XYZ file of N, CA and C in Angstrom:
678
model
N -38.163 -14.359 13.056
C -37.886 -13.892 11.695
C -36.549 -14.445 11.211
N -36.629 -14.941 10.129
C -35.394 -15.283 9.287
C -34.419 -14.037 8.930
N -33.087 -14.412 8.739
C -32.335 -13.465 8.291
C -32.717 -13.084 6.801
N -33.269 -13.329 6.223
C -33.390 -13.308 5.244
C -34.651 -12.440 4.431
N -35.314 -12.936 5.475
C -36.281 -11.907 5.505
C -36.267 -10.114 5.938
N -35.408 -9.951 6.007
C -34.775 -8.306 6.350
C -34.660 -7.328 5.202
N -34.720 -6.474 4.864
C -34.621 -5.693 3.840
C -33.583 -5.415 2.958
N -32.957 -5.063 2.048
C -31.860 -4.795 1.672
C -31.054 -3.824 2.616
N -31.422 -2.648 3.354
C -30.698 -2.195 3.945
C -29.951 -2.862 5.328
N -31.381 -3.259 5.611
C -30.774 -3.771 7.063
C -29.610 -5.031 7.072
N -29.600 -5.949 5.456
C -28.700 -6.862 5.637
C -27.465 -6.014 5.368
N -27.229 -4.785 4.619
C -26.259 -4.348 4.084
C -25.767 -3.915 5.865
N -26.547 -3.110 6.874
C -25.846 -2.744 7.667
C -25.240 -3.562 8.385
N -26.028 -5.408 8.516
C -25.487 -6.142 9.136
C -24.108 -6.899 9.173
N -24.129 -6.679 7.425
C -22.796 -7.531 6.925
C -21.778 -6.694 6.976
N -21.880 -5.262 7.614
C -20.747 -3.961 7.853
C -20.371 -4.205 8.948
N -20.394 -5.226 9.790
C -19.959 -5.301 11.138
C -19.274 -6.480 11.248
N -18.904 -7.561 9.657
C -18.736 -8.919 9.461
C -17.050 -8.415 9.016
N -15.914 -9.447 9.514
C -14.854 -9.257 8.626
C -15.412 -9.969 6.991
N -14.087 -9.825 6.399
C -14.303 -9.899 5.233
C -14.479 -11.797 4.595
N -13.775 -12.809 5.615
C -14.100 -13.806 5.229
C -15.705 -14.279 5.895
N -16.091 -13.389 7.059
C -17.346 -14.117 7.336
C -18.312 -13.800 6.260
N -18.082 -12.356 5.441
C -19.069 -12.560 4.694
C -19.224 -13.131 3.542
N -17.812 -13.642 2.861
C -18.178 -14.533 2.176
C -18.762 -16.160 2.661
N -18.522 -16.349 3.985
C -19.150 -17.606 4.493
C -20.575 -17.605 4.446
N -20.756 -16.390 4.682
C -22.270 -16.084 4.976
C -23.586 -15.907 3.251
N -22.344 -15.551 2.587
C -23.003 -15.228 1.474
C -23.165 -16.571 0.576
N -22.187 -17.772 0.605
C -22.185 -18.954 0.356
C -23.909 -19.603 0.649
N -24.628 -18.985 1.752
C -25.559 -19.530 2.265
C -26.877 -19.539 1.497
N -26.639 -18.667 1.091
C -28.422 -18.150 -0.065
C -28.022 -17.416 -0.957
N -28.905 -17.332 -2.239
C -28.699 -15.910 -3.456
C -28.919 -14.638 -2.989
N -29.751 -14.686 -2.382
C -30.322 -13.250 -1.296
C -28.791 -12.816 -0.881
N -27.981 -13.842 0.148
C -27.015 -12.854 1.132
C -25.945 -13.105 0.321
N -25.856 -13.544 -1.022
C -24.580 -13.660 -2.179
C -25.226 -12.155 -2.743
N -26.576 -11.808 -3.011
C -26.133 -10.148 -3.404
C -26.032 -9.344 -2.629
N -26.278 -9.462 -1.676
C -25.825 -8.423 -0.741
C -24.234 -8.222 -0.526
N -23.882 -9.775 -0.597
C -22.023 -9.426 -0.713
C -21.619 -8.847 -1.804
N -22.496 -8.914 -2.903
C -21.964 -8.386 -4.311
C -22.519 -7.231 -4.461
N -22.979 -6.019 -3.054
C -23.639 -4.739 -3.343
C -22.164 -4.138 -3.369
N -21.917 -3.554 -3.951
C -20.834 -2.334 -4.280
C -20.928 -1.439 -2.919
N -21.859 -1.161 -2.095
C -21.880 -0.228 -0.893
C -21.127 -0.656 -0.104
N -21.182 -1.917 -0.107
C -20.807 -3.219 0.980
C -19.215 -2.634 1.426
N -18.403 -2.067 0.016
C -16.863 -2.191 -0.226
C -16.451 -0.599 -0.096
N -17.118 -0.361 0.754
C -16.813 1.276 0.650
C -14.687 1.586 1.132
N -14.900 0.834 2.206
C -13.871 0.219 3.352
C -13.069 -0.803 3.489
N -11.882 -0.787 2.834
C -10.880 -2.142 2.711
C -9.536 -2.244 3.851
N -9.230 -3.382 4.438
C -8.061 -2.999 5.030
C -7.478 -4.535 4.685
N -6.627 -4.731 4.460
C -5.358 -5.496 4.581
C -4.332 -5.739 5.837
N -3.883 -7.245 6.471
C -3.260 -7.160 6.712
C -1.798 -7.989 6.396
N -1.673 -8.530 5.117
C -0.865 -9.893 4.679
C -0.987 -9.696 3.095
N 0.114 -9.851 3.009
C 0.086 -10.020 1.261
C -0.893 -11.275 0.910
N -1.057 -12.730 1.884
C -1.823 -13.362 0.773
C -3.315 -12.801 1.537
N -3.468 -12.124 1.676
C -5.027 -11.440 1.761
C -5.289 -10.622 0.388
N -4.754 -10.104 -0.407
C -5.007 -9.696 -1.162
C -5.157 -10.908 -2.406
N -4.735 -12.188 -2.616
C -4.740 -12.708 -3.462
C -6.407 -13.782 -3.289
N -7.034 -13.431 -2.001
C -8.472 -14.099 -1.315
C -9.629 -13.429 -2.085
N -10.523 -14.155 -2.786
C -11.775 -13.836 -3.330
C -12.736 -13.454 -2.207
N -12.591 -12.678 -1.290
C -13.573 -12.537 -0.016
C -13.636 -11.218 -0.030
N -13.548 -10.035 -1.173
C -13.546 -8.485 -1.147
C -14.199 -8.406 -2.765
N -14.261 -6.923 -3.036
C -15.360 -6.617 -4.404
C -14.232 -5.728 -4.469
N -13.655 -5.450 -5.648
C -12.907 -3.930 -5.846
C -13.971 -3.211 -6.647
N -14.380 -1.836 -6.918
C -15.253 -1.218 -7.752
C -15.469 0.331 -7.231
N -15.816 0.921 -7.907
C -16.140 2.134 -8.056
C -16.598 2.903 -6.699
N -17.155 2.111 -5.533
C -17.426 2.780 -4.188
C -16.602 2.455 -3.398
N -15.296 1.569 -3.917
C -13.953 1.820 -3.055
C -13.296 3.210 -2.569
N -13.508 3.811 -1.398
C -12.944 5.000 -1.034
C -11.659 5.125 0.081
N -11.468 4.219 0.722
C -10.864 4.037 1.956
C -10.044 2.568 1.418
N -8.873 2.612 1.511
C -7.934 1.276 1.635
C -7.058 1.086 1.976
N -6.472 0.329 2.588
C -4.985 0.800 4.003
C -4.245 -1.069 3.648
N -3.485 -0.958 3.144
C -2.769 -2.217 3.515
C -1.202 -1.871 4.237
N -1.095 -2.807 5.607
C -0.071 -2.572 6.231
C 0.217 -4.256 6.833
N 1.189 -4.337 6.927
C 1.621 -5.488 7.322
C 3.219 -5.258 8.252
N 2.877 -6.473 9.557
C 4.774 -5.962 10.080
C 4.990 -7.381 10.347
N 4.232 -8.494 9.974
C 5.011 -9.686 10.160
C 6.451 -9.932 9.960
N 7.563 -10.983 10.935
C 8.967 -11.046 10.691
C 8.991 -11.199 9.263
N 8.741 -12.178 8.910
C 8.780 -12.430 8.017
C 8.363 -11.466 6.666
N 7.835 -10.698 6.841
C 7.339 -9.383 5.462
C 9.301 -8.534 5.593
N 9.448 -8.415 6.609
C 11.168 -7.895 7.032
C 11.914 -8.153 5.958
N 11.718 -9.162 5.402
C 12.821 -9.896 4.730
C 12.586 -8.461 2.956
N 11.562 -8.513 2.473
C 10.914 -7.280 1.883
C 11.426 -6.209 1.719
N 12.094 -5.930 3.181
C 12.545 -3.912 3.414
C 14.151 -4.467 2.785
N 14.576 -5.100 2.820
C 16.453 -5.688 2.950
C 16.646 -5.472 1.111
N 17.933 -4.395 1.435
C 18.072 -4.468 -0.541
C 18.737 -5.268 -1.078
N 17.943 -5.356 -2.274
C 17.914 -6.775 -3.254
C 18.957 -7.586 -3.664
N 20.211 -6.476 -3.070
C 21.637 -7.351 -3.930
C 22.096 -7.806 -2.561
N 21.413 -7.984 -1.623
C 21.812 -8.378 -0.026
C 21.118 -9.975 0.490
N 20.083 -9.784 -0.897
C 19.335 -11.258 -0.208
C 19.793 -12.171 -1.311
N 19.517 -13.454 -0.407
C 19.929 -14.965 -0.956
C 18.527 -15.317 -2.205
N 19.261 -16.702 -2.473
C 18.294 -16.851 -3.813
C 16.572 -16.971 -2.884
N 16.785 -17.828 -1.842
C 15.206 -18.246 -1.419
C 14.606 -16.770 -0.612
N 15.527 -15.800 -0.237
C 14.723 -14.562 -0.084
C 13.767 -13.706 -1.235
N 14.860 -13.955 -2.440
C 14.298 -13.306 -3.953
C 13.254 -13.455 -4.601
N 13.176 -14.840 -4.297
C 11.965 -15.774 -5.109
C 10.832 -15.505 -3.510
N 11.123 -15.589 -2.598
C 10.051 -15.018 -1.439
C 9.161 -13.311 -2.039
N 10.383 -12.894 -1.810
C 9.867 -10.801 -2.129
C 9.703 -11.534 -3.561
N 9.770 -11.877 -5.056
C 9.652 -11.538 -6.401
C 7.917 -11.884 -5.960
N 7.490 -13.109 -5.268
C 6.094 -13.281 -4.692
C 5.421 -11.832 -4.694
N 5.905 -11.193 -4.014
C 4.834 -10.420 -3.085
C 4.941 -9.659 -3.917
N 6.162 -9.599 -4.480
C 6.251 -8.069 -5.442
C 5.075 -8.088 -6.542
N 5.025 -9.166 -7.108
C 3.967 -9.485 -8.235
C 2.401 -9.686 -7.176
N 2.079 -9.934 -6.240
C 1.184 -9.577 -5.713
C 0.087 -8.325 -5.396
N 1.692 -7.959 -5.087
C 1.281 -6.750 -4.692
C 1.443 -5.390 -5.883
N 1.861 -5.358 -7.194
C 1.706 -4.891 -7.794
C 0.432 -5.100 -8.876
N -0.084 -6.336 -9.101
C -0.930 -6.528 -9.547
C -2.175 -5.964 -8.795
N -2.260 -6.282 -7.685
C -3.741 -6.122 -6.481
C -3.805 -4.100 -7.065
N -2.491 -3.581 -6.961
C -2.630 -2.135 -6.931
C -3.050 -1.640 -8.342
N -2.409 -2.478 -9.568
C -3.204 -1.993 -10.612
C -4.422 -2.277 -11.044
N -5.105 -3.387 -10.181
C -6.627 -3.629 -10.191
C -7.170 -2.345 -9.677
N -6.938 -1.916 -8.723
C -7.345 -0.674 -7.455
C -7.027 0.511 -8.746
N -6.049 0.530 -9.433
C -6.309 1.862 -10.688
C -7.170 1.603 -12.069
N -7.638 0.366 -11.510
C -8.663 -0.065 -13.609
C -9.951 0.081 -12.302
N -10.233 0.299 -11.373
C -11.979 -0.410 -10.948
C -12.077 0.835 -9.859
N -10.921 1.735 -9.144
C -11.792 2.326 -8.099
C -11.204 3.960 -8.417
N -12.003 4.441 -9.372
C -11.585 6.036 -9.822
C -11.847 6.830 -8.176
N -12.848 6.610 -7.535
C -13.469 6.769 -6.483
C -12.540 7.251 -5.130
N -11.237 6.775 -5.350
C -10.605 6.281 -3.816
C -10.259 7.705 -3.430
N -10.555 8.110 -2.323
C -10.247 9.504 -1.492
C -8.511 8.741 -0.444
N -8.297 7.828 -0.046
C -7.565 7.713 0.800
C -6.918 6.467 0.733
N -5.773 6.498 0.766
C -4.122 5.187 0.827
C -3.500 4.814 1.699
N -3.666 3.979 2.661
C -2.513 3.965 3.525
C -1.516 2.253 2.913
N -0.416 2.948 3.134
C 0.323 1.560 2.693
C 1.737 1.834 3.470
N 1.793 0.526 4.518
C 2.721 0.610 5.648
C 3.438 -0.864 5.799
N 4.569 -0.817 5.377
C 5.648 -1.800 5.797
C 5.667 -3.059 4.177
N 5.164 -2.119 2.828
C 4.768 -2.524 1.595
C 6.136 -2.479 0.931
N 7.130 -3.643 1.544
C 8.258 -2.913 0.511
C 8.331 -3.134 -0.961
N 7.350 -3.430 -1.515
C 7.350 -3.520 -3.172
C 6.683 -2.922 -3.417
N 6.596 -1.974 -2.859
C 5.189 -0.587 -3.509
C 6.546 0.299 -4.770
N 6.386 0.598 -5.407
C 7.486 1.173 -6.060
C 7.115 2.879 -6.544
N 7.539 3.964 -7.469
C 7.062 4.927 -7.847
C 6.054 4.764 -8.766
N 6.350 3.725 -9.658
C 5.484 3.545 -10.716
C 4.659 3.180 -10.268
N 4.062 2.671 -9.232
C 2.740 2.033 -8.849
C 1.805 3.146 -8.354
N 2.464 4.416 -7.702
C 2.124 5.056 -6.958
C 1.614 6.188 -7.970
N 2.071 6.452 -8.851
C 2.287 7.660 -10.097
C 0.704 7.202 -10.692
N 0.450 5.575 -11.132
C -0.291 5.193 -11.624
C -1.679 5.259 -10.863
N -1.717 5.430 -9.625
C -2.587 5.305 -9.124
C -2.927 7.371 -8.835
N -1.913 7.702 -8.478
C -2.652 9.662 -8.911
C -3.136 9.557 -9.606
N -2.327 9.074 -10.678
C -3.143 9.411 -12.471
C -4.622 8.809 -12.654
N -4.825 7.459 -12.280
C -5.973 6.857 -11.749
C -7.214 6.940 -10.748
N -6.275 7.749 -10.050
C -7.428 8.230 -8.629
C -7.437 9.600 -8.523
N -7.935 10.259 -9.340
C -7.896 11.870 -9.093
C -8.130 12.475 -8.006
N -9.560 12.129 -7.201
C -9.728 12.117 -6.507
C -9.044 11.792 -4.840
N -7.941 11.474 -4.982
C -6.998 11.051 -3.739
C -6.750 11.645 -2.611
N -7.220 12.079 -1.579
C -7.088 13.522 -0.461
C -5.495 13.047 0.036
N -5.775 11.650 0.979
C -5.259 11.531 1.687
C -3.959 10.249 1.355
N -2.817 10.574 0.976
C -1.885 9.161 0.576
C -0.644 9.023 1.903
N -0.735 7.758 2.701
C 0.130 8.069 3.667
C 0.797 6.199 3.022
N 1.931 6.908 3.438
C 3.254 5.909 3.135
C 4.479 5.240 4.247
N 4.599 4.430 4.688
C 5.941 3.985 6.057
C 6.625 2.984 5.696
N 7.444 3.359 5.690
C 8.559 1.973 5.674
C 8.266 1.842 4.344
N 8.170 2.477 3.243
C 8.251 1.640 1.650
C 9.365 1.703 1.288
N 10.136 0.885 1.160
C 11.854 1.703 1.008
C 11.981 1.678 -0.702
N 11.003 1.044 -1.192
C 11.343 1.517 -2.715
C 10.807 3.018 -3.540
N 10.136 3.333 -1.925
C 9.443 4.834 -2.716
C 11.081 5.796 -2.436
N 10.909 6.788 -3.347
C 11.967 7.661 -3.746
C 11.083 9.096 -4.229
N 12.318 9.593 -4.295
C 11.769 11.259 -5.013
C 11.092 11.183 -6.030
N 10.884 9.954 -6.877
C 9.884 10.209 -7.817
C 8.451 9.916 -7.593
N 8.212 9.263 -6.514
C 6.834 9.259 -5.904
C 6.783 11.023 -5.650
N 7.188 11.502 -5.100
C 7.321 13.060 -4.576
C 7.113 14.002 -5.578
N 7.779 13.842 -7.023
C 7.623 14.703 -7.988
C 6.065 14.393 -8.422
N 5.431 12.824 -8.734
C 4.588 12.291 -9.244
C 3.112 13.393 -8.128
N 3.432 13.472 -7.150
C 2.652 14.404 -6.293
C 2.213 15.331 -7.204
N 3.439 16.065 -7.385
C 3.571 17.819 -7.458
C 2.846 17.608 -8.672
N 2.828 16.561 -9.928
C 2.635 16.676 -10.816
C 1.369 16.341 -10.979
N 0.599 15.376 -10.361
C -0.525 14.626 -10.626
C -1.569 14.562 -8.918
N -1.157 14.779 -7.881
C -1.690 14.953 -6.914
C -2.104 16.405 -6.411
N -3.394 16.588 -7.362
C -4.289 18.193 -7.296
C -5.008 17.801 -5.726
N -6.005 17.290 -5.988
C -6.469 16.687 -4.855
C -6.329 16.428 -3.967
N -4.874 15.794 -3.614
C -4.426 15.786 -2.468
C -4.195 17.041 -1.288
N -4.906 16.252 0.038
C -4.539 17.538 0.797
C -3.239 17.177 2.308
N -3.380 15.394 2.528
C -2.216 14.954 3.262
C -1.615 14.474 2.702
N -0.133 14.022 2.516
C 1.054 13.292 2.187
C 1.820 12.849 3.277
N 2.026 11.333 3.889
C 2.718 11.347 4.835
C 3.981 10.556 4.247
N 4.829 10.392 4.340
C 5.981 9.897 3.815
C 7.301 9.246 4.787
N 6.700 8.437 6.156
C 7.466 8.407 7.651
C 7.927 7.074 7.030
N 9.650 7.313 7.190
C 10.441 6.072 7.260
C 10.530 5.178 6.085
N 10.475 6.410 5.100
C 10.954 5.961 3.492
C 12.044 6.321 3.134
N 13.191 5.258 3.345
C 14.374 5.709 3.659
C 15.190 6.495 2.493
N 14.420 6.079 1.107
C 15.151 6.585 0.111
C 14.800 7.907 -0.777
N 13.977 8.987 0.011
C 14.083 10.463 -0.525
C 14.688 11.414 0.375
N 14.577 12.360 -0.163
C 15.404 12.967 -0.075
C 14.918 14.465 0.102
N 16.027 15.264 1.524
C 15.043 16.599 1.651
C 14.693 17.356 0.443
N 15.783 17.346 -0.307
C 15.198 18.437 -1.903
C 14.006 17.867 -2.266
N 13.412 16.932 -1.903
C 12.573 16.308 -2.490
C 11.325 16.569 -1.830
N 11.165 16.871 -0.739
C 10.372 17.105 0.064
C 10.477 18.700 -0.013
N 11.294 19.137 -0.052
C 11.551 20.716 -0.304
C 10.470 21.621 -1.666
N 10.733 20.291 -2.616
C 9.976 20.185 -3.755
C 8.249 20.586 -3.702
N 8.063 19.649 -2.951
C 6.740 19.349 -2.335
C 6.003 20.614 -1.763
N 6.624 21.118 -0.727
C 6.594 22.050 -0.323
C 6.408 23.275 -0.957
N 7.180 23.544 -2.518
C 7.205 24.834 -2.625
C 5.927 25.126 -3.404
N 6.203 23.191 -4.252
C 4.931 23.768 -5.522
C 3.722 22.840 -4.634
N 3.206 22.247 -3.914
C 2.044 21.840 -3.190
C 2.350 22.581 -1.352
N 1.819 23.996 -1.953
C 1.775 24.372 -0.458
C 0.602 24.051 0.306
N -0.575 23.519 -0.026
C -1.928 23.196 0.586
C -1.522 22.139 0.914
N -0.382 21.201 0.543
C -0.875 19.706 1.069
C 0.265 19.392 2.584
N -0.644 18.896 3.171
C 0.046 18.463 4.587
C 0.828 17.258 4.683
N 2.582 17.887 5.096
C 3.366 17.214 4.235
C 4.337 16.566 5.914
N 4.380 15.329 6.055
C 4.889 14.719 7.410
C 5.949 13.620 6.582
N 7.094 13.842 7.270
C 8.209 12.777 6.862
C 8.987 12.250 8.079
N 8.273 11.434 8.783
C 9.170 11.331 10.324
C 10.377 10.500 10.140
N 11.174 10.586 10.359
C 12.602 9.949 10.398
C 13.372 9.590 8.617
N 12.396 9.904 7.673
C 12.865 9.366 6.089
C 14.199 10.318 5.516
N 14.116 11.706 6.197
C 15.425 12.029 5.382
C 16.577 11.820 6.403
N 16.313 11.099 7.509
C 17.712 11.073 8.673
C 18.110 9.102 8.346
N 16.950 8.462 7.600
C 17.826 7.440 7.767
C 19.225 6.985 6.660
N 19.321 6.303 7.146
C 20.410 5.989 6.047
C 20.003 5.372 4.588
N 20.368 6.104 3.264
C 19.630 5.524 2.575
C 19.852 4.163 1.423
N 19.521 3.618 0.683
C 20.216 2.332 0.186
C 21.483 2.649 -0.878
N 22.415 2.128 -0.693
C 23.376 2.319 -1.527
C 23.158 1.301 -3.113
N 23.759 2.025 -4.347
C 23.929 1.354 -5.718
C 24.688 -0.001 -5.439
N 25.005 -1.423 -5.583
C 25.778 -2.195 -5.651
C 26.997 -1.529 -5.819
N 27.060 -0.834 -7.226
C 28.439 -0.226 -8.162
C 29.520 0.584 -6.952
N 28.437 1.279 -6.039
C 29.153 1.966 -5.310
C 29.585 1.366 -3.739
N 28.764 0.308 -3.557
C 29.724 -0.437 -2.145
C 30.952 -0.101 -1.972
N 32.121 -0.749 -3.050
C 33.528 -0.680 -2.689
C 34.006 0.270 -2.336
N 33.441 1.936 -3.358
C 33.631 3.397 -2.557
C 33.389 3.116 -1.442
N 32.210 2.897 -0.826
C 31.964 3.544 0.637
C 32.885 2.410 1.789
N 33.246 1.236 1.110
C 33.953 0.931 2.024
C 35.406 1.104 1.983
N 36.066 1.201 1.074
C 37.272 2.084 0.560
C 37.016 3.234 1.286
N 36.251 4.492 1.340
C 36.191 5.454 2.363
C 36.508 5.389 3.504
N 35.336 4.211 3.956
C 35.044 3.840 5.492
C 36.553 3.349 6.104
N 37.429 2.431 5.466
C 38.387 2.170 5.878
C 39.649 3.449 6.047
N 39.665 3.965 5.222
C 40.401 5.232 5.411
C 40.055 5.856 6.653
N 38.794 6.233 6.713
C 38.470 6.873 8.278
C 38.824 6.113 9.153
N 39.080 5.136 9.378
C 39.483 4.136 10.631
C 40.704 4.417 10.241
N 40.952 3.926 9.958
C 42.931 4.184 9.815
C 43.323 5.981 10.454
N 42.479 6.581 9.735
C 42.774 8.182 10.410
C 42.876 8.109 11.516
């Protein structure tokens, strides 16, 4: 028997066991296994691991998107977490890349998948509040939003919760260096149903304003001298 000859279900279960570029290799092959890549069931399940994976025609975004996790820890993504008035010109123009990547890919994910129950986004340092706000407001439906290492998320991702995350029932927030316990305190008082984990984000150190460097090292030197 030909592959082809199989039913709609059975190719749909087959191509669930394919990463995401085999099935566009596969779907290249006939009109038959090009709709089956273009069934909407197909995309229930997205994962990411690289910013230029998201810019690859080998995924469907749409309405039975429920599950999507992009995480990345390549050296090189590192350069990403480092604040902005610290990097050189060819770091800037590196992260301004991803930043526009990766903000675009996320406001596709709020025009096409009302649908999404669950977020993971780990080591994304251009995820920002506004991206995140937009996507509650967009994904009503949201149970589960877990967050690591975004160092541009802040207390206003946190308020954007309280305000727009009904649905939600986890929040993880580990090693986002820039909120803050009131902020999480926040969380807490007015979302008491939602399960709220912040491992190491209010102990790290968090990014300083440019304006204010010279304070803290004007401080810092005083304490040595003491």
């Amino acid at each position: 028997m030909h592959i082809t000859q199989l039913n709609r279900e059975c190719l749909l279960h087959l191509f669930s066991f394919l990463d995401k570029n085999s099935r566009k290799n596969l779907a290249k092959t006939c009109h038959k296994l090009l709709e089956v890549f273009e069934d909407p069931l197909l995309w229930s399940l997205l994962n990411f691991h690289s910013p230029v994976e998201l810019k690859k025609d080998n995924f469907l975004l749409g309405p039975a998107l429920k599950y999507l996790s992009i995480c990345w820890y390549s050296e090189r993504v590192k350069v990403c977490n480092i604040e902005d008035w610290m990097k050189n010109s060819f770091q800037r123009d590196f992260c301004n890349r991803h930043e526009n990547t990766v903000r675009d890919f996320l406001l596709q994910v709020c025009n096409r998948c009302p649908n999404l129950l669950s977020l993971t986004l780990s080591g994304c340092g251009h995820v920002t509040d506004d991206s995140i706000l937009l996507l509650l407001k967009s994904c009503p439906k949201l149970r589960t939003l877990k967050l690591e290492n975004c160092v541009r998320i802040t207390d206003g991702t946190l308020q954007a919760v309280t305000l727009h995350g009904g649905a939600l029932h986890t929040l993880h927030v580990d090693f986002c260096r820039n909120i803050t316990q009131a902020g999480l305190q926040r969380v807490r008082e007015q979302c008491p149903s939602v399960v709220l984990r912040a491992e190491r984000s209010t102990n790290m150190i968090p990014d300083s304003q440019p304006e204010k460097k010279p304070m803290l090292e004007r401080a810092s030197r005083k304490l040595v001298q003491l």
